[in-house]
CSV table of C-alpha atoms in Angstrom, one decimal:
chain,number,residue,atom,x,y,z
A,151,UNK,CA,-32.4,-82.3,-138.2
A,152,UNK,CA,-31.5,-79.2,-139.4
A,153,UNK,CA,-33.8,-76.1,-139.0
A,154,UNK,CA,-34.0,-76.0,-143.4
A,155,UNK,CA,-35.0,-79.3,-143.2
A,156,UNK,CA,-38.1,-79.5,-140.3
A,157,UNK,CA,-38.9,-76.1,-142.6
A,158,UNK,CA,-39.1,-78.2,-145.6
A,159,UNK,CA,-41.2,-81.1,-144.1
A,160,UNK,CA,-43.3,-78.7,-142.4
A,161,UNK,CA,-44.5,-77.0,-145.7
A,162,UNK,CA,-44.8,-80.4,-147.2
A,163,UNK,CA,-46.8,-81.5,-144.8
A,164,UNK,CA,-49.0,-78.1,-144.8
A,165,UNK,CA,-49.4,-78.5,-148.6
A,166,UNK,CA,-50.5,-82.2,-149.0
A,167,UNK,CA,-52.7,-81.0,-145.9
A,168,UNK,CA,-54.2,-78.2,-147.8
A,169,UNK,CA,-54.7,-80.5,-151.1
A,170,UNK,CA,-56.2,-83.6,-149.3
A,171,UNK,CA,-59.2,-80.4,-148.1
A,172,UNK,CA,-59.6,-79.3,-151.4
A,173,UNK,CA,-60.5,-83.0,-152.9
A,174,UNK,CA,-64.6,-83.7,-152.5
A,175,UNK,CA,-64.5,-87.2,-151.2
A,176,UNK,CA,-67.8,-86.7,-150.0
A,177,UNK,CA,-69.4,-86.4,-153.8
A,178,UNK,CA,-70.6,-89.4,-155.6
A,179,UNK,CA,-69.0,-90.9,-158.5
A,180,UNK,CA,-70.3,-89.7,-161.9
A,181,UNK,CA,-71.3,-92.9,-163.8
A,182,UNK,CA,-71.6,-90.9,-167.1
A,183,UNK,CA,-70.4,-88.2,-169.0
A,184,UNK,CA,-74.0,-86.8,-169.5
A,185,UNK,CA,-73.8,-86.1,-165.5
A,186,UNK,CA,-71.3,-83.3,-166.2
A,187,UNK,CA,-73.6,-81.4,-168.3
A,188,UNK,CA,-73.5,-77.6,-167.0
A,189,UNK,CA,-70.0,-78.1,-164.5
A,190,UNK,CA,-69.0,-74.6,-164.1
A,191,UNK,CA,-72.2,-72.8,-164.4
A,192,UNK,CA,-72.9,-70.1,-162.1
A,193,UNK,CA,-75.6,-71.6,-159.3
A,194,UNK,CA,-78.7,-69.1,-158.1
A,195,UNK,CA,-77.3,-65.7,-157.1
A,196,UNK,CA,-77.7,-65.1,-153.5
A,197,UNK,CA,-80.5,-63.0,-152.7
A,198,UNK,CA,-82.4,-64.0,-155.8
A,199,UNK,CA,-85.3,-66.6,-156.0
A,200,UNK,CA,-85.2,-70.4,-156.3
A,201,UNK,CA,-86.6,-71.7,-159.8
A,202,UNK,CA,-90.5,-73.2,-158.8
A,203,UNK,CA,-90.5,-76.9,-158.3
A,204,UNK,CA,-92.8,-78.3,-160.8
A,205,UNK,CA,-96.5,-78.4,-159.7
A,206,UNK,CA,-98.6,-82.1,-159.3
A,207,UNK,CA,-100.0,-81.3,-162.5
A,208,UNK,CA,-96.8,-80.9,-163.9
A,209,UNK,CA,-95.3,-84.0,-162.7
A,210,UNK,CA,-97.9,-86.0,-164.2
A,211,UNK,CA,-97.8,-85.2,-167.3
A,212,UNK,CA,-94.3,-86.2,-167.1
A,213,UNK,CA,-95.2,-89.6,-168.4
A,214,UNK,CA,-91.2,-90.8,-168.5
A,215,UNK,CA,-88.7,-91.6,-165.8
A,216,UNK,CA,-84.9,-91.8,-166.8
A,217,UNK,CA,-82.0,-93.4,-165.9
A,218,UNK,CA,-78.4,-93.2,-165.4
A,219,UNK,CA,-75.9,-94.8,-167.8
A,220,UNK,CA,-76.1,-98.4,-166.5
A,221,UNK,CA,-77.8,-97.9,-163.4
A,222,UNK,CA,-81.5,-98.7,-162.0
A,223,UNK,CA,-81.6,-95.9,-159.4
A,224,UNK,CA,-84.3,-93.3,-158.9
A,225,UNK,CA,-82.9,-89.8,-158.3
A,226,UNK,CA,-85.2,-87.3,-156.8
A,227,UNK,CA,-86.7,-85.6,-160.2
A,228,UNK,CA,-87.6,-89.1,-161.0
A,229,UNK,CA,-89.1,-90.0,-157.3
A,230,UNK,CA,-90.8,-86.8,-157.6
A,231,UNK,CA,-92.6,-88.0,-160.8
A,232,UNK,CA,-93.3,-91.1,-159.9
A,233,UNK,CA,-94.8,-89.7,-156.5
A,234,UNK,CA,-97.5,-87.7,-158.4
A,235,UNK,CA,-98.4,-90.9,-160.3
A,236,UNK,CA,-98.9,-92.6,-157.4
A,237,UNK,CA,-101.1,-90.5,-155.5
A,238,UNK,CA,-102.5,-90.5,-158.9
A,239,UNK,CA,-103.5,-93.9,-158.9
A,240,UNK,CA,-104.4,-93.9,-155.3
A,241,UNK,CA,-107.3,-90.9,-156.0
A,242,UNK,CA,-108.2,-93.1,-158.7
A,243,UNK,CA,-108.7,-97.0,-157.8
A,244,UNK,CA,-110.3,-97.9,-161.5
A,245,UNK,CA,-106.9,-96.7,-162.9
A,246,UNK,CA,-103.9,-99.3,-163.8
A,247,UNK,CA,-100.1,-98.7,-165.3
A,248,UNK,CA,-98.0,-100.0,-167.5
A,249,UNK,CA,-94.3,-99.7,-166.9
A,250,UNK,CA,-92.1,-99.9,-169.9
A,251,UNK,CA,-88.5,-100.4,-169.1
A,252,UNK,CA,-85.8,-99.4,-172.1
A,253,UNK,CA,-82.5,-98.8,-172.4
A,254,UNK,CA,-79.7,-97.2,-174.8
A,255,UNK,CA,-77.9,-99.3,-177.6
A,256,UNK,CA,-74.9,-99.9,-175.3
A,257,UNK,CA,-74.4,-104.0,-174.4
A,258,UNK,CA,-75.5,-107.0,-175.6
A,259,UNK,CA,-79.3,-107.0,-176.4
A,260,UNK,CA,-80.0,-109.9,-173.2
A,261,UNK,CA,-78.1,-107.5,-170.6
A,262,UNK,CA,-80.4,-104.6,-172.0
A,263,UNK,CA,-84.1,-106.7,-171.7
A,264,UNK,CA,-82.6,-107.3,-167.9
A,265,UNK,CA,-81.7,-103.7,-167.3
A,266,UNK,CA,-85.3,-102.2,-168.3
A,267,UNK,CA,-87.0,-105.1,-166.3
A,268,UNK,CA,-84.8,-104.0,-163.1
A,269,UNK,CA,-85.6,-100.4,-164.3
A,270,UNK,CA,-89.5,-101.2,-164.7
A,271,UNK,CA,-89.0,-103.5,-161.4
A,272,UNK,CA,-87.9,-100.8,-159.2
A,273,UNK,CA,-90.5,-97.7,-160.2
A,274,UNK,CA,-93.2,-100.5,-159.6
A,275,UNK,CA,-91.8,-101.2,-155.8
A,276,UNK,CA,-91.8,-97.1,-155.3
A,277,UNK,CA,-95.0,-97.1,-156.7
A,278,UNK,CA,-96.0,-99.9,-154.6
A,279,UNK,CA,-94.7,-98.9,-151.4
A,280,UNK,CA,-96.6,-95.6,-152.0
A,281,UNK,CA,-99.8,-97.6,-151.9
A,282,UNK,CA,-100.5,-98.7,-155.3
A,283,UNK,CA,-101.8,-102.2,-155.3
A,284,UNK,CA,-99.9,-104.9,-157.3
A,285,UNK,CA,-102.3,-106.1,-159.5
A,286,UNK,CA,-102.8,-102.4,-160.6
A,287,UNK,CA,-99.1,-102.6,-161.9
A,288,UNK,CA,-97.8,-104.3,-165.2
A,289,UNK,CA,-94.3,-103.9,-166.2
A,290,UNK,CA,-92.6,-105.0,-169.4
A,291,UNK,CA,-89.1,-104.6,-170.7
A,292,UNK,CA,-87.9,-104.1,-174.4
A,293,UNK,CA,-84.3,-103.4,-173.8
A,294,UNK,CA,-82.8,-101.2,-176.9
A,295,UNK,CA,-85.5,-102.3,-179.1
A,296,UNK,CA,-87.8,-99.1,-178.9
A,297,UNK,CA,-85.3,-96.0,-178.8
A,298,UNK,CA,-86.9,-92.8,-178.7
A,299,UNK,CA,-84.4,-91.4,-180.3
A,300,UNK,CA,-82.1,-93.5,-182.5
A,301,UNK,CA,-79.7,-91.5,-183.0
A,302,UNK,CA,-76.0,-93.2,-181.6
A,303,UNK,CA,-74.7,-90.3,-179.5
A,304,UNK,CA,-75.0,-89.1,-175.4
A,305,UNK,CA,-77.8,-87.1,-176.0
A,306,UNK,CA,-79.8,-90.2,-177.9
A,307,UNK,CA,-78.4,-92.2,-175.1
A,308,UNK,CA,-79.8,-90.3,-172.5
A,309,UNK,CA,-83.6,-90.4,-173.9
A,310,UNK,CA,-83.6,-93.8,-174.2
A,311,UNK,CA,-82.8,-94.8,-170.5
A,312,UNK,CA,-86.3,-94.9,-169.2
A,313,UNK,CA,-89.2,-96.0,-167.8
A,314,UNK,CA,-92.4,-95.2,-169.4
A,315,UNK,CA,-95.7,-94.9,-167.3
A,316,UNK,CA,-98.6,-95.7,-169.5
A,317,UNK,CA,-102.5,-95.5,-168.1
């Protein structure tokens, strides 16, 4: 091997080194579009203070949980919401909830009905696991057939994929 060549293979090797670190194969996949919404803002400036995280009060007059495109997982503003309701309901034992599954247009009207039940499903086994009593929990589904917004765009999209909390 000549000294051009190890030269060669050494760059190569320092260069797909240097691109394999610059990949984030640590973040999750994005399962929409909507997900990417503000990519290449600027974050908080150092130095300068964090935006307040919403008071109790605040998160329960959030009345709707959303979704994900396709998906029946909590993130954390949603967990956070359905926290407050549930110490809510646990200050207040007369109190019962509805859950209201829905989803966007997108799919065949039976996969929808399924979705919002497994949407409706899982905010009533956080809520139960925070204390709530079953039998203080309904939970219906109606699919795409109550849109909030029925528009046929991301943004409508996005308002439909919910779970709605009704006392």
């Amino acid at each position: 091997m000549t000294r051009n060549t190890a030269v060669r293979i050494v760059t190569l090797i320092s260069a797909l080194w240097l691109a394999g670190c610059a990949t984030d194969k640590g973040a999750p996949p994005v399962e929409d579009p909507a997900q990417t919404q503000g990519v290449g803002t600027p974050g908080p400036v150092e130095g300068a203070p964090l935006p307040a995280k919403d008071s109790k009060a605040d998160l329960l007059a959030k009345k709707r949980v959303h979704f994900a495109f396709d998906s029946s997982t909590i993130d954390e503003e949603s967990r956070a919401i359905i926290e407050a309701h549930a110490a809510h309901l646990n200050a207040n034992p007369q109190l019962k909830v509805k859950l209201e599954g829905h989803c966007d247009e997108r799919g065949t009207r039976e996969y929808n009905l399924a979705l919002g039940e497994r949407r409706a499903k899982t905010v009533e086994r956080l809520l139960r696991v925070m204390g709530v009593a079953a039998n203080r929990i309904t939970t219906n589904t109606y699919g795409e057939e109550k849109p909030l917004d029925p528009e046929h765009n991301e943004s409508a999209w996005r308002l439909n994929r919910r779970v709605e909390l009704i006392y």
